[in-house]
mmCIF file of N, CA and C in Angstrom:
data_model
loop_
_atom_site.group_PDB
_atom_site.id
_atom_site.type_symbol
_atom_site.label_atom_id
_atom_site.label_comp_id
_atom_site.label_asym_id
_atom_site.label_seq_id
_atom_site.Cartn_x
_atom_site.Cartn_y
_atom_site.Cartn_z
ATOM 1 N N VAL B 1 62.602 -27.553 79.729
ATOM 2 C CA VAL B 1 63.019 -28.693 78.935
ATOM 3 C C VAL B 1 64.504 -28.570 78.597
ATOM 4 N N TYR B 2 64.967 -27.362 78.328
ATOM 5 C CA TYR B 2 66.369 -27.170 77.961
ATOM 6 C C TYR B 2 67.289 -27.592 79.102
ATOM 7 N N ALA B 3 66.940 -27.211 80.323
ATOM 8 C CA ALA B 3 67.767 -27.594 81.474
ATOM 9 C C ALA B 3 67.740 -29.097 81.677
ATOM 10 N N GLN B 4 66.611 -29.724 81.410
ATOM 11 C CA GLN B 4 66.509 -31.171 81.561
ATOM 12 C C GLN B 4 67.325 -31.892 80.499
ATOM 13 N N GLU B 5 67.468 -31.296 79.332
ATOM 14 C CA GLU B 5 68.305 -31.892 78.289
ATOM 15 C C GLU B 5 69.784 -31.765 78.631
ATOM 16 N N LEU B 6 70.147 -30.719 79.359
ATOM 17 C CA LEU B 6 71.548 -30.533 79.730
ATOM 18 C C LEU B 6 72.002 -31.573 80.742
ATOM 19 N N VAL B 7 71.110 -31.977 81.636
ATOM 20 C CA VAL B 7 71.429 -32.974 82.660
ATOM 21 C C VAL B 7 70.363 -34.067 82.583
ATOM 22 N N PRO B 8 70.480 -34.989 81.629
ATOM 23 C CA PRO B 8 69.396 -35.952 81.403
ATOM 24 C C PRO B 8 69.176 -36.930 82.549
ATOM 25 N N GLY B 9 70.156 -37.188 83.379
ATOM 26 C CA GLY B 9 69.994 -38.146 84.461
ATOM 27 C C GLY B 9 69.264 -37.591 85.671
ATOM 28 N N LYS B 10 69.080 -36.295 85.731
ATOM 29 C CA LYS B 10 68.468 -35.660 86.905
ATOM 30 C C LYS B 10 67.355 -34.716 86.458
ATOM 31 N N ILE B 11 66.343 -35.293 85.829
ATOM 32 C CA ILE B 11 65.260 -34.482 85.260
ATOM 33 C C ILE B 11 64.478 -33.768 86.357
ATOM 34 N N GLY B 12 64.142 -34.478 87.432
ATOM 35 C CA GLY B 12 63.374 -33.870 88.517
ATOM 36 C C GLY B 12 64.125 -32.743 89.203
ATOM 37 N N THR B 13 65.409 -32.944 89.411
ATOM 38 C CA THR B 13 66.222 -31.912 90.048
ATOM 39 C C THR B 13 66.273 -30.658 89.193
ATOM 40 N N MET B 14 66.471 -30.837 87.906
ATOM 41 C CA MET B 14 66.556 -29.673 87.019
ATOM 42 C C MET B 14 65.213 -28.958 86.913
ATOM 43 N N ALA B 15 64.116 -29.718 86.917
ATOM 44 C CA ALA B 15 62.796 -29.085 86.884
ATOM 45 C C ALA B 15 62.580 -28.259 88.148
ATOM 46 N N GLY B 16 62.963 -28.806 89.294
ATOM 47 C CA GLY B 16 62.822 -28.074 90.546
ATOM 48 C C GLY B 16 63.680 -26.828 90.597
ATOM 49 N N LEU B 17 64.907 -26.939 90.119
ATOM 50 C CA LEU B 17 65.786 -25.765 90.098
ATOM 51 C C LEU B 17 65.256 -24.686 89.164
ATOM 52 N N THR B 18 64.719 -25.096 88.032
ATOM 53 C CA THR B 18 64.192 -24.131 87.074
ATOM 54 C C THR B 18 62.995 -23.385 87.653
ATOM 55 N N VAL B 19 62.071 -24.119 88.262
ATOM 56 C CA VAL B 19 60.890 -23.485 88.856
ATOM 57 C C VAL B 19 61.300 -22.611 90.036
ATOM 58 N N GLY B 20 62.215 -23.098 90.859
ATOM 59 C CA GLY B 20 62.687 -22.303 91.985
ATOM 60 C C GLY B 20 63.361 -21.016 91.546
ATOM 61 N N LEU B 21 64.154 -21.100 90.496
ATOM 62 C CA LEU B 21 64.803 -19.899 89.969
ATOM 63 C C LEU B 21 63.770 -18.911 89.445
ATOM 64 N N ALA B 22 62.736 -19.417 88.775
ATOM 65 C CA ALA B 22 61.700 -18.530 88.241
ATOM 66 C C ALA B 22 60.974 -17.794 89.368
ATOM 67 N N PHE B 23 60.604 -18.515 90.424
ATOM 68 C CA PHE B 23 59.930 -17.865 91.548
ATOM 69 C C PHE B 23 60.859 -16.889 92.257
ATOM 70 N N GLY B 24 62.114 -17.256 92.423
ATOM 71 C CA GLY B 24 63.067 -16.369 93.074
ATOM 72 C C GLY B 24 63.298 -15.089 92.292
ATOM 73 N N MET B 25 63.432 -15.214 90.983
ATOM 74 C CA MET B 25 63.630 -14.020 90.159
ATOM 75 C C MET B 25 62.382 -13.142 90.151
ATOM 76 N N GLY B 26 61.209 -13.770 90.208
ATOM 77 C CA GLY B 26 59.972 -12.993 90.306
ATOM 78 C C GLY B 26 59.908 -12.196 91.596
ATOM 79 N N ALA B 27 60.348 -12.799 92.690
ATOM 80 C CA ALA B 27 60.357 -12.099 93.975
ATOM 81 C C ALA B 27 61.339 -10.939 93.956
ATOM 82 N N ILE B 28 62.518 -11.179 93.417
ATOM 83 C CA ILE B 28 63.517 -10.104 93.329
ATOM 84 C C ILE B 28 63.018 -8.993 92.411
ATOM 85 N N GLY B 29 62.372 -9.375 91.313
ATOM 86 C CA GLY B 29 61.836 -8.376 90.391
ATOM 87 C C GLY B 29 60.755 -7.525 91.025
ATOM 88 N N SER B 30 59.890 -8.130 91.832
ATOM 89 C CA SER B 30 58.832 -7.345 92.470
ATOM 90 C C SER B 30 59.410 -6.375 93.495
ATOM 91 N N VAL B 31 60.452 -6.789 94.199
ATOM 92 C CA VAL B 31 61.104 -5.878 95.143
ATOM 93 C C VAL B 31 61.757 -4.724 94.385
ATOM 94 N N ALA B 32 62.423 -5.041 93.277
ATOM 95 C CA ALA B 32 63.085 -3.992 92.491
ATOM 96 C C ALA B 32 62.066 -3.018 91.910
ATOM 97 N N LEU B 33 60.966 -3.539 91.386
ATOM 98 C CA LEU B 33 59.944 -2.650 90.827
ATOM 99 C C LEU B 33 59.281 -1.814 91.918
ATOM 100 N N GLY B 34 59.121 -2.378 93.108
ATOM 101 C CA GLY B 34 58.582 -1.600 94.219
ATOM 102 C C GLY B 34 59.502 -0.459 94.610
ATOM 103 N N TYR B 35 60.807 -0.735 94.607
ATOM 104 C CA TYR B 35 61.778 0.320 94.922
ATOM 105 C C TYR B 35 61.742 1.421 93.862
ATOM 106 N N ILE B 36 61.662 1.013 92.595
ATOM 107 C CA ILE B 36 61.594 2.003 91.514
ATOM 108 C C ILE B 36 60.318 2.824 91.628
ATOM 109 N N ALA B 37 59.196 2.171 91.960
ATOM 110 C CA ALA B 37 57.936 2.897 92.110
ATOM 111 C C ALA B 37 58.007 3.887 93.268
ATOM 112 N N ASP B 38 58.660 3.497 94.358
ATOM 113 C CA ASP B 38 58.804 4.415 95.490
ATOM 114 C C ASP B 38 59.723 5.574 95.157
ATOM 115 N N THR B 39 60.742 5.317 94.345
ATOM 116 C CA THR B 39 61.727 6.348 94.038
ATOM 117 C C THR B 39 61.249 7.298 92.941
ATOM 118 N N LEU B 40 60.776 6.738 91.835
ATOM 119 C CA LEU B 40 60.431 7.553 90.668
ATOM 120 C C LEU B 40 58.952 7.867 90.541
ATOM 121 N N GLY B 41 58.128 7.134 91.227
ATOM 122 C CA GLY B 41 56.686 7.297 91.101
ATOM 123 C C GLY B 41 56.091 6.153 90.298
ATOM 124 N N LEU B 42 54.826 5.882 90.565
ATOM 125 C CA LEU B 42 54.174 4.734 89.957
ATOM 126 C C LEU B 42 54.044 4.872 88.445
ATOM 127 N N SER B 43 53.673 6.042 87.961
ATOM 128 C CA SER B 43 53.486 6.204 86.512
ATOM 129 C C SER B 43 54.803 6.052 85.760
ATOM 130 N N ASN B 44 55.885 6.578 86.313
ATOM 131 C CA ASN B 44 57.187 6.423 85.657
ATOM 132 C C ASN B 44 57.646 4.971 85.667
ATOM 133 N N MET B 45 57.336 4.249 86.746
ATOM 134 C CA MET B 45 57.706 2.840 86.808
ATOM 135 C C MET B 45 56.943 2.042 85.762
ATOM 136 N N ILE B 46 55.671 2.358 85.576
ATOM 137 C CA ILE B 46 54.876 1.654 84.569
ATOM 138 C C ILE B 46 55.420 1.933 83.173
ATOM 139 N N ILE B 47 55.834 3.154 82.918
ATOM 140 C CA ILE B 47 56.425 3.489 81.617
ATOM 141 C C ILE B 47 57.727 2.718 81.414
ATOM 142 N N LEU B 48 58.558 2.652 82.453
ATOM 143 C CA LEU B 48 59.824 1.924 82.338
ATOM 144 C C LEU B 48 59.608 0.437 82.096
ATOM 145 N N THR B 49 58.622 -0.154 82.750
ATOM 146 C CA THR B 49 58.374 -1.579 82.533
ATOM 147 C C THR B 49 57.835 -1.845 81.141
ATOM 148 N N GLY B 50 57.304 -0.834 80.488
ATOM 149 C CA GLY B 50 56.868 -0.991 79.104
ATOM 150 C C GLY B 50 58.027 -1.251 78.158
ATOM 151 N N PHE B 51 59.226 -0.874 78.568
ATOM 152 C CA PHE B 51 60.403 -1.104 77.729
ATOM 153 C C PHE B 51 61.081 -2.447 78.002
ATOM 154 N N LEU B 52 60.624 -3.199 78.981
ATOM 155 C CA LEU B 52 61.231 -4.495 79.288
ATOM 156 C C LEU B 52 61.155 -5.498 78.133
ATOM 157 N N PRO B 53 60.091 -5.505 77.325
ATOM 158 C CA PRO B 53 60.092 -6.437 76.190
ATOM 159 C C PRO B 53 61.231 -6.203 75.201
ATOM 160 N N VAL B 54 61.803 -5.005 75.192
ATOM 161 C CA VAL B 54 62.949 -4.745 74.319
ATOM 162 C C VAL B 54 64.115 -5.654 74.713
ATOM 163 N N LEU B 55 64.274 -5.920 76.003
ATOM 164 C CA LEU B 55 65.322 -6.851 76.439
ATOM 165 C C LEU B 55 65.077 -8.238 75.868
ATOM 166 N N GLY B 56 63.819 -8.637 75.822
ATOM 167 C CA GLY B 56 63.492 -9.926 75.225
ATOM 168 C C GLY B 56 63.806 -9.963 73.747
ATOM 169 N N LEU B 57 63.561 -8.868 73.064
ATOM 170 C CA LEU B 57 63.883 -8.815 71.635
ATOM 171 C C LEU B 57 65.387 -8.860 71.401
ATOM 172 N N LEU B 58 66.160 -8.306 72.319
ATOM 173 C CA LEU B 58 67.616 -8.342 72.176
ATOM 174 C C LEU B 58 68.165 -9.758 72.276
ATOM 175 N N THR B 59 67.435 -10.650 72.936
ATOM 176 C CA THR B 59 67.904 -12.031 73.025
ATOM 177 C C THR B 59 67.880 -12.724 71.670
ATOM 178 N N LEU B 60 67.141 -12.177 70.724
ATOM 179 C CA LEU B 60 67.154 -12.746 69.375
ATOM 180 C C LEU B 60 68.522 -12.588 68.719
ATOM 181 N N LEU B 61 69.328 -11.664 69.223
ATOM 182 C CA LEU B 61 70.657 -11.430 68.667
ATOM 183 C C LEU B 61 71.716 -12.355 69.259
ATOM 184 N N LEU B 62 71.336 -13.156 70.258
ATOM 185 C CA LEU B 62 72.294 -14.090 70.852
ATOM 186 C C LEU B 62 72.674 -15.165 69.840
ATOM 187 N N PRO B 63 73.897 -15.670 69.913
ATOM 188 C CA PRO B 63 74.319 -16.703 68.958
ATOM 189 C C PRO B 63 73.605 -18.024 69.229
ATOM 190 N N PRO B 64 73.445 -18.850 68.195
ATOM 191 C CA PRO B 64 72.806 -20.160 68.396
ATOM 192 C C PRO B 64 73.705 -21.096 69.206
ATOM 193 N N ASP B 65 73.120 -22.176 69.703
ATOM 194 C CA ASP B 65 73.854 -23.125 70.548
ATOM 195 C C ASP B 65 75.041 -23.740 69.820
ATOM 196 N N GLU B 66 74.897 -23.974 68.527
ATOM 197 C CA GLU B 66 75.991 -24.591 67.775
ATOM 198 C C GLU B 66 77.227 -23.699 67.782
ATOM 199 N N ARG B 67 77.032 -22.411 67.608
ATOM 200 C CA ARG B 67 78.164 -21.486 67.588
ATOM 201 C C ARG B 67 78.824 -21.402 68.962
ATOM 202 N N VAL B 68 78.022 -21.403 70.009
ATOM 203 C CA VAL B 68 78.578 -21.353 71.360
ATOM 204 C C VAL B 68 79.387 -22.609 71.648
ATOM 205 N N SER B 69 78.896 -23.773 71.202
ATOM 206 C CA SER B 69 79.654 -25.007 71.425
ATOM 207 C C SER B 69 80.951 -25.005 70.620
ATOM 208 N N GLU B 70 80.968 -24.357 69.449
ATOM 209 C CA GLU B 70 82.216 -24.221 68.687
ATOM 210 C C GLU B 70 83.216 -23.362 69.453
ATOM 211 N N TRP B 71 82.742 -22.310 70.096
ATOM 212 C CA TRP B 71 83.627 -21.433 70.861
ATOM 213 C C TRP B 71 84.234 -22.160 72.049
ATOM 214 N N ASN B 72 83.504 -23.125 72.610
ATOM 215 C CA ASN B 72 83.995 -23.854 73.781
ATOM 216 C C ASN B 72 85.014 -24.920 73.411
ATOM 217 N N ASN B 73 85.101 -25.282 72.147
ATOM 218 C CA ASN B 73 86.058 -26.326 71.728
ATOM 219 C C ASN B 73 87.392 -25.757 71.369
#
């Protein structure tokens, strides 16, 4: 929805790009996790992926949209 709000005249295009990006990042992520599993071992890879939600929590520290738009002006 956020991408569609950024480009209101091209809702279908933005929806397609968003879904395509999600699938593409999932494919890249699975390749990366497979490489890590081959290199470090499966149990170590599972432990490392347990820390991935911490990255999501760090996004709470990002500035709100209003502040970012102030920086751009």
